[in-house]
Coordinates of C-alpha atoms in Angstrom, one line a residue:
M1 CA -58.3 76.5 8.1
R2 CA -56.4 79.7 7.3
K3 CA -53.1 78.0 8.2
L4 CA -54.0 75.0 6.0
S5 CA -54.8 77.3 3.1
I6 CA -51.4 79.1 3.4
I7 CA -49.7 75.7 3.5
T8 CA -51.6 74.6 0.4
L9 CA -50.7 77.9 -1.4
L10 CA -47.0 77.5 -0.5
F11 CA -47.0 73.9 -1.7
S12 CA -48.6 75.0 -5.0
I13 CA -46.1 77.8 -5.5
S14 CA -43.3 75.2 -4.8
I15 CA -44.6 72.9 -7.5
L16 CA -44.9 75.8 -10.0
H17 CA -41.4 77.0 -9.2
N18 CA -39.9 73.5 -9.7
S19 CA -41.9 73.1 -13.0
V20 CA -40.7 76.5 -14.3
F21 CA -37.1 75.8 -13.2
A22 CA -37.2 72.4 -15.1
Q23 CA -38.4 74.2 -18.2
D24 CA -35.8 77.0 -17.9
R25 CA -33.0 74.4 -17.3
F26 CA -33.6 72.9 -20.7
A27 CA -34.8 75.9 -22.6
N28 CA -31.5 76.7 -24.2
V29 CA -30.3 73.1 -24.8
E30 CA -29.4 72.4 -28.4
M31 CA -29.3 69.0 -29.9
K32 CA -26.1 68.4 -31.9
A33 CA -25.7 65.5 -34.2
Q34 CA -22.4 63.9 -35.4
H35 CA -22.2 61.3 -38.1
L36 CA -19.8 58.5 -37.1
G37 CA -20.0 56.1 -40.0
G38 CA -22.5 54.0 -41.8
S39 CA -26.0 54.4 -40.3
V40 CA -24.6 55.6 -37.0
H41 CA -24.8 59.0 -35.4
M42 CA -24.1 60.5 -32.0
L43 CA -26.7 63.0 -30.6
V44 CA -25.6 65.3 -27.8
G45 CA -27.9 67.5 -25.7
A46 CA -28.3 67.4 -21.9
G47 CA -28.0 64.1 -20.0
G48 CA -26.7 60.9 -21.5
N49 CA -25.4 60.9 -25.0
I50 CA -27.7 59.3 -27.6
G51 CA -26.7 56.8 -30.2
V52 CA -28.7 56.7 -33.4
S53 CA -29.0 54.2 -36.3
A54 CA -30.7 56.0 -39.2
G55 CA -31.3 54.3 -42.6
P56 CA -33.8 52.7 -45.0
E57 CA -35.5 50.6 -42.3
G58 CA -36.1 53.6 -40.0
L59 CA -34.6 54.8 -36.7
L60 CA -33.2 53.1 -33.6
I61 CA -31.8 55.1 -30.7
V62 CA -29.8 54.3 -27.6
D63 CA -31.1 56.3 -24.6
D64 CA -33.3 59.4 -24.8
Q65 CA -32.2 61.9 -22.1
Y66 CA -34.6 64.0 -20.1
E67 CA -38.4 64.2 -20.6
P68 CA -38.5 68.0 -21.3
L69 CA -36.1 67.4 -24.2
A70 CA -38.3 64.8 -25.9
E71 CA -39.6 67.1 -28.7
K72 CA -36.1 68.6 -29.4
I73 CA -34.7 65.0 -29.6
S74 CA -37.6 64.0 -32.0
K75 CA -36.9 67.0 -34.2
A76 CA -33.1 66.3 -34.2
L77 CA -33.9 62.7 -35.3
D78 CA -36.1 64.0 -38.1
D79 CA -33.2 66.2 -39.2
I80 CA -31.0 63.1 -39.5
E81 CA -33.6 60.9 -41.1
K82 CA -37.3 61.7 -41.6
S83 CA -38.5 58.2 -40.8
D84 CA -40.3 56.1 -38.2
L85 CA -38.6 55.6 -34.9
K86 CA -38.8 51.8 -34.5
F87 CA -36.7 51.0 -31.4
V88 CA -35.3 52.6 -28.2
I89 CA -32.7 50.8 -26.2
N90 CA -32.2 52.0 -22.6
T91 CA -28.7 51.4 -21.3
H92 CA -29.9 51.6 -17.7
Y93 CA -32.8 53.1 -15.6
H94 CA -31.6 56.6 -14.7
G95 CA -33.8 59.5 -15.8
D96 CA -31.2 61.3 -17.9
H97 CA -31.2 58.2 -20.1
T98 CA -34.9 57.1 -20.0
G99 CA -36.7 60.4 -19.5
S100 CA -38.2 60.6 -22.9
N101 CA -39.4 57.0 -23.0
V102 CA -43.1 58.0 -22.7
Y103 CA -42.9 60.4 -25.7
M104 CA -40.9 58.0 -27.8
R105 CA -43.4 55.3 -27.1
E106 CA -46.7 57.2 -27.3
V107 CA -45.9 59.9 -29.9
R108 CA -43.2 58.2 -32.0
N109 CA -44.6 54.6 -31.5
A110 CA -41.3 53.1 -30.7
T111 CA -40.7 49.8 -28.9
I112 CA -38.5 50.1 -25.9
F113 CA -35.9 47.5 -25.0
A114 CA -33.8 47.2 -21.8
H115 CA -32.4 44.7 -19.3
D116 CA -34.9 43.1 -17.0
N117 CA -33.7 45.1 -14.0
V118 CA -34.3 48.4 -15.8
R119 CA -38.0 47.7 -16.1
T120 CA -38.1 46.5 -12.5
R121 CA -36.5 49.7 -11.2
L122 CA -38.6 52.0 -13.3
A123 CA -41.7 50.2 -12.3
A124 CA -40.7 50.6 -8.6
K125 CA -40.9 54.4 -8.8
E126 CA -44.1 55.6 -7.1
D127 CA -44.7 58.2 -9.8
H128 CA -43.8 56.1 -12.8
K129 CA -45.9 56.0 -16.0
H130 CA -46.7 52.7 -17.6
A131 CA -45.6 54.0 -21.0
E132 CA -42.1 54.6 -19.8
L133 CA -41.5 51.0 -19.0
P134 CA -39.5 48.8 -21.5
V135 CA -41.8 46.6 -23.5
V136 CA -39.1 44.0 -24.4
T137 CA -36.6 43.0 -21.7
Y138 CA -33.7 40.6 -21.8
D139 CA -31.2 38.9 -19.5
A140 CA -27.8 38.5 -21.1
G141 CA -28.5 40.6 -24.2
V142 CA -30.2 40.9 -27.6
N143 CA -29.1 41.4 -31.2
F144 CA -30.7 43.7 -33.8
H145 CA -30.2 43.4 -37.6
F146 CA -31.3 46.8 -38.8
N147 CA -30.3 49.3 -41.4
D148 CA -27.7 46.9 -42.8
E149 CA -26.0 46.9 -39.4
T150 CA -25.5 44.2 -36.8
I151 CA -26.2 45.7 -33.4
N152 CA -25.1 43.7 -30.3
V153 CA -26.6 44.6 -26.9
M154 CA -24.8 43.1 -23.9
H155 CA -25.6 43.3 -20.2
F156 CA -23.0 43.8 -17.5
A157 CA -24.0 43.1 -13.9
K158 CA -23.3 45.1 -10.7
A159 CA -21.4 47.9 -12.4
H160 CA -22.8 51.4 -12.8
T161 CA -26.2 49.8 -11.8
D162 CA -27.6 46.3 -11.9
G163 CA -29.1 46.8 -15.3
D164 CA -26.3 48.2 -17.5
S165 CA -26.0 47.4 -21.2
I166 CA -23.5 48.4 -23.8
V167 CA -24.5 48.6 -27.5
V168 CA -22.0 47.7 -30.3
F169 CA -22.7 48.8 -33.8
K170 CA -20.5 46.1 -35.3
D171 CA -20.3 47.2 -39.0
A172 CA -19.8 50.9 -38.2
N173 CA -17.2 50.0 -35.5
V174 CA -18.9 52.2 -32.9
L175 CA -19.6 51.4 -29.2
H176 CA -22.1 53.1 -27.0
T177 CA -21.1 52.4 -23.3
G178 CA -24.0 54.0 -21.5
D179 CA -22.8 55.1 -18.1
L180 CA -20.1 52.5 -18.0
F181 CA -17.9 55.3 -19.2
F182 CA -17.7 59.0 -18.2
R183 CA -14.9 60.5 -20.4
D184 CA -12.3 62.3 -18.3
R185 CA -14.6 62.4 -15.3
F186 CA -15.1 60.6 -12.1
P187 CA -18.0 58.1 -12.6
Y188 CA -21.2 57.8 -10.7
V189 CA -21.6 54.3 -9.2
D190 CA -25.1 53.9 -8.1
L191 CA -24.5 51.8 -5.0
D192 CA -28.2 51.8 -4.0
G193 CA -29.1 50.8 -7.6
G194 CA -27.1 47.6 -7.6
G195 CA -23.8 49.1 -8.7
T196 CA -20.4 48.3 -7.4
V197 CA -16.9 49.7 -7.9
A198 CA -15.4 46.3 -8.4
G199 CA -18.1 45.3 -10.9
Y200 CA -17.7 48.6 -12.8
I201 CA -13.9 48.1 -13.1
L202 CA -14.4 44.5 -14.2
A203 CA -17.0 45.5 -16.8
V204 CA -14.7 48.1 -18.4
E205 CA -11.7 45.7 -18.4
T206 CA -13.9 43.1 -20.1
I207 CA -15.1 45.7 -22.7
L208 CA -11.4 46.7 -23.5
K209 CA -10.6 43.1 -24.3
M210 CA -13.5 42.9 -26.7
I211 CA -13.1 46.0 -28.8
P212 CA -10.6 46.8 -31.6
D213 CA -8.1 49.6 -31.1
D214 CA -9.7 51.9 -33.7
M215 CA -13.3 51.7 -32.4
Q216 CA -15.2 55.0 -31.9
I217 CA -16.8 55.2 -28.4
I218 CA -19.9 57.1 -27.4
P219 CA -19.6 57.5 -23.7
G220 CA -22.5 58.0 -21.4
H221 CA -21.2 61.5 -20.7
G222 CA -18.5 63.5 -22.4
D223 CA -17.1 63.9 -25.9
L224 CA -16.7 61.1 -28.5
A225 CA -13.8 58.9 -27.3
T226 CA -11.3 56.3 -28.2
K227 CA -10.1 53.0 -26.7
Q228 CA -7.1 54.9 -25.3
D229 CA -9.6 57.2 -23.4
L230 CA -11.4 54.2 -22.0
T231 CA -8.1 52.6 -20.9
R232 CA -7.2 55.8 -19.0
F233 CA -10.6 55.8 -17.4
V234 CA -10.2 52.3 -15.9
E235 CA -6.7 53.1 -14.8
M236 CA -8.0 56.1 -12.9
M237 CA -10.6 53.9 -11.2
K238 CA -8.1 51.2 -10.3
E239 CA -5.5 53.6 -9.0
T240 CA -7.9 55.7 -6.9
S241 CA -9.7 52.7 -5.6
A242 CA -6.4 51.1 -4.5
K243 CA -5.3 54.4 -2.8
V244 CA -8.5 54.8 -0.8
K245 CA -8.5 51.1 0.2
A246 CA -4.9 51.4 1.4
L247 CA -5.6 54.5 3.4
K248 CA -8.7 53.0 5.0
I249 CA -6.7 49.9 6.0
R250 CA -4.2 52.2 7.7
G251 CA -7.0 53.6 9.8
L252 CA -7.8 56.9 8.1
T253 CA -11.4 58.0 8.3
E254 CA -13.4 58.9 5.3
D255 CA -13.0 62.6 6.1
D256 CA -9.3 62.2 6.6
I257 CA -9.0 60.8 3.1
I258 CA -11.1 63.5 1.6
E259 CA -8.8 66.1 3.2
A260 CA -5.8 64.4 1.8
G261 CA -7.3 64.1 -1.6
L262 CA -6.4 61.9 -4.6
G263 CA -3.5 64.1 -5.8
E264 CA -2.9 66.4 -8.7
K265 CA -3.0 63.6 -11.3
W266 CA -6.8 63.3 -11.1
K267 CA -7.7 66.8 -10.0
D268 CA -9.3 67.7 -13.3
W269 CA -11.6 64.7 -13.2
S270 CA -13.9 66.4 -10.7
W271 CA -17.1 67.8 -12.2
N272 CA -20.4 69.3 -10.9
F273 CA -22.1 66.0 -10.3
I274 CA -19.2 63.8 -9.1
T275 CA -16.6 65.8 -7.3
E276 CA -13.4 64.3 -5.8
E277 CA -15.1 64.3 -2.4
K278 CA -18.1 62.3 -3.7
W279 CA -15.9 59.9 -5.6
I280 CA -13.8 59.3 -2.5
R281 CA -17.0 58.7 -0.4
T282 CA -18.1 56.2 -3.0
L283 CA -14.8 54.3 -2.9
Y284 CA -14.7 54.4 0.9
R285 CA -18.2 53.0 1.2

């Protein structure tokens, strides 16, 4: 019994430590807004960048970062436009893009939209809450006509995940890519979540053919970007993918390729989540 009590105590301490760590992690995060044109703004904090449409009909947001940031996000939205939050669009299912769904639905009374697979994957989590699930789901896409803006939402299959969407604010000439674009960083391809490198590259190439040269781009992660930045991003993926494939065909092991590296050209694209090593392992797999 004494042993069981000690184990229970240690487990409780572990939960408390993780909870405190999560709070500390986000304690100093500041939400910063940037107006991009028309009704459209970009909101940056921690996690995926948020797109905002703010106007006479209310608020619409694209993604909502981590759960501990929900109140900060809500306040930042009020600073942009003190109005009702009508809609949330999730670009995919990852927690740094859907974490505040419960708050936005229960406190701000928003309706959440996402691809069918986003709801399926969120619902498959053992600890999921019903309120975090998208209320309206779609297959190929959906259009919003809101705040004098035409907003096109389009699905891309088997890319970053199996439920990726991009959001085009047509009149403001702004694109939110979700995690189909990490500016100047190696991307995360969720191979266990239906993502593929080939599908990711195809999605970005398709997007590049769709958008004008002067479009402003909100990436999933990183600073506001241009079409030129997105072009360089897909060039990186194609070049590094081809290199790893060629070395694999020559018989090099995964660890051999990691030791050789991808060269100086892409060295600066490593970051804390997707290092060169992790990107090579993704490409090799």
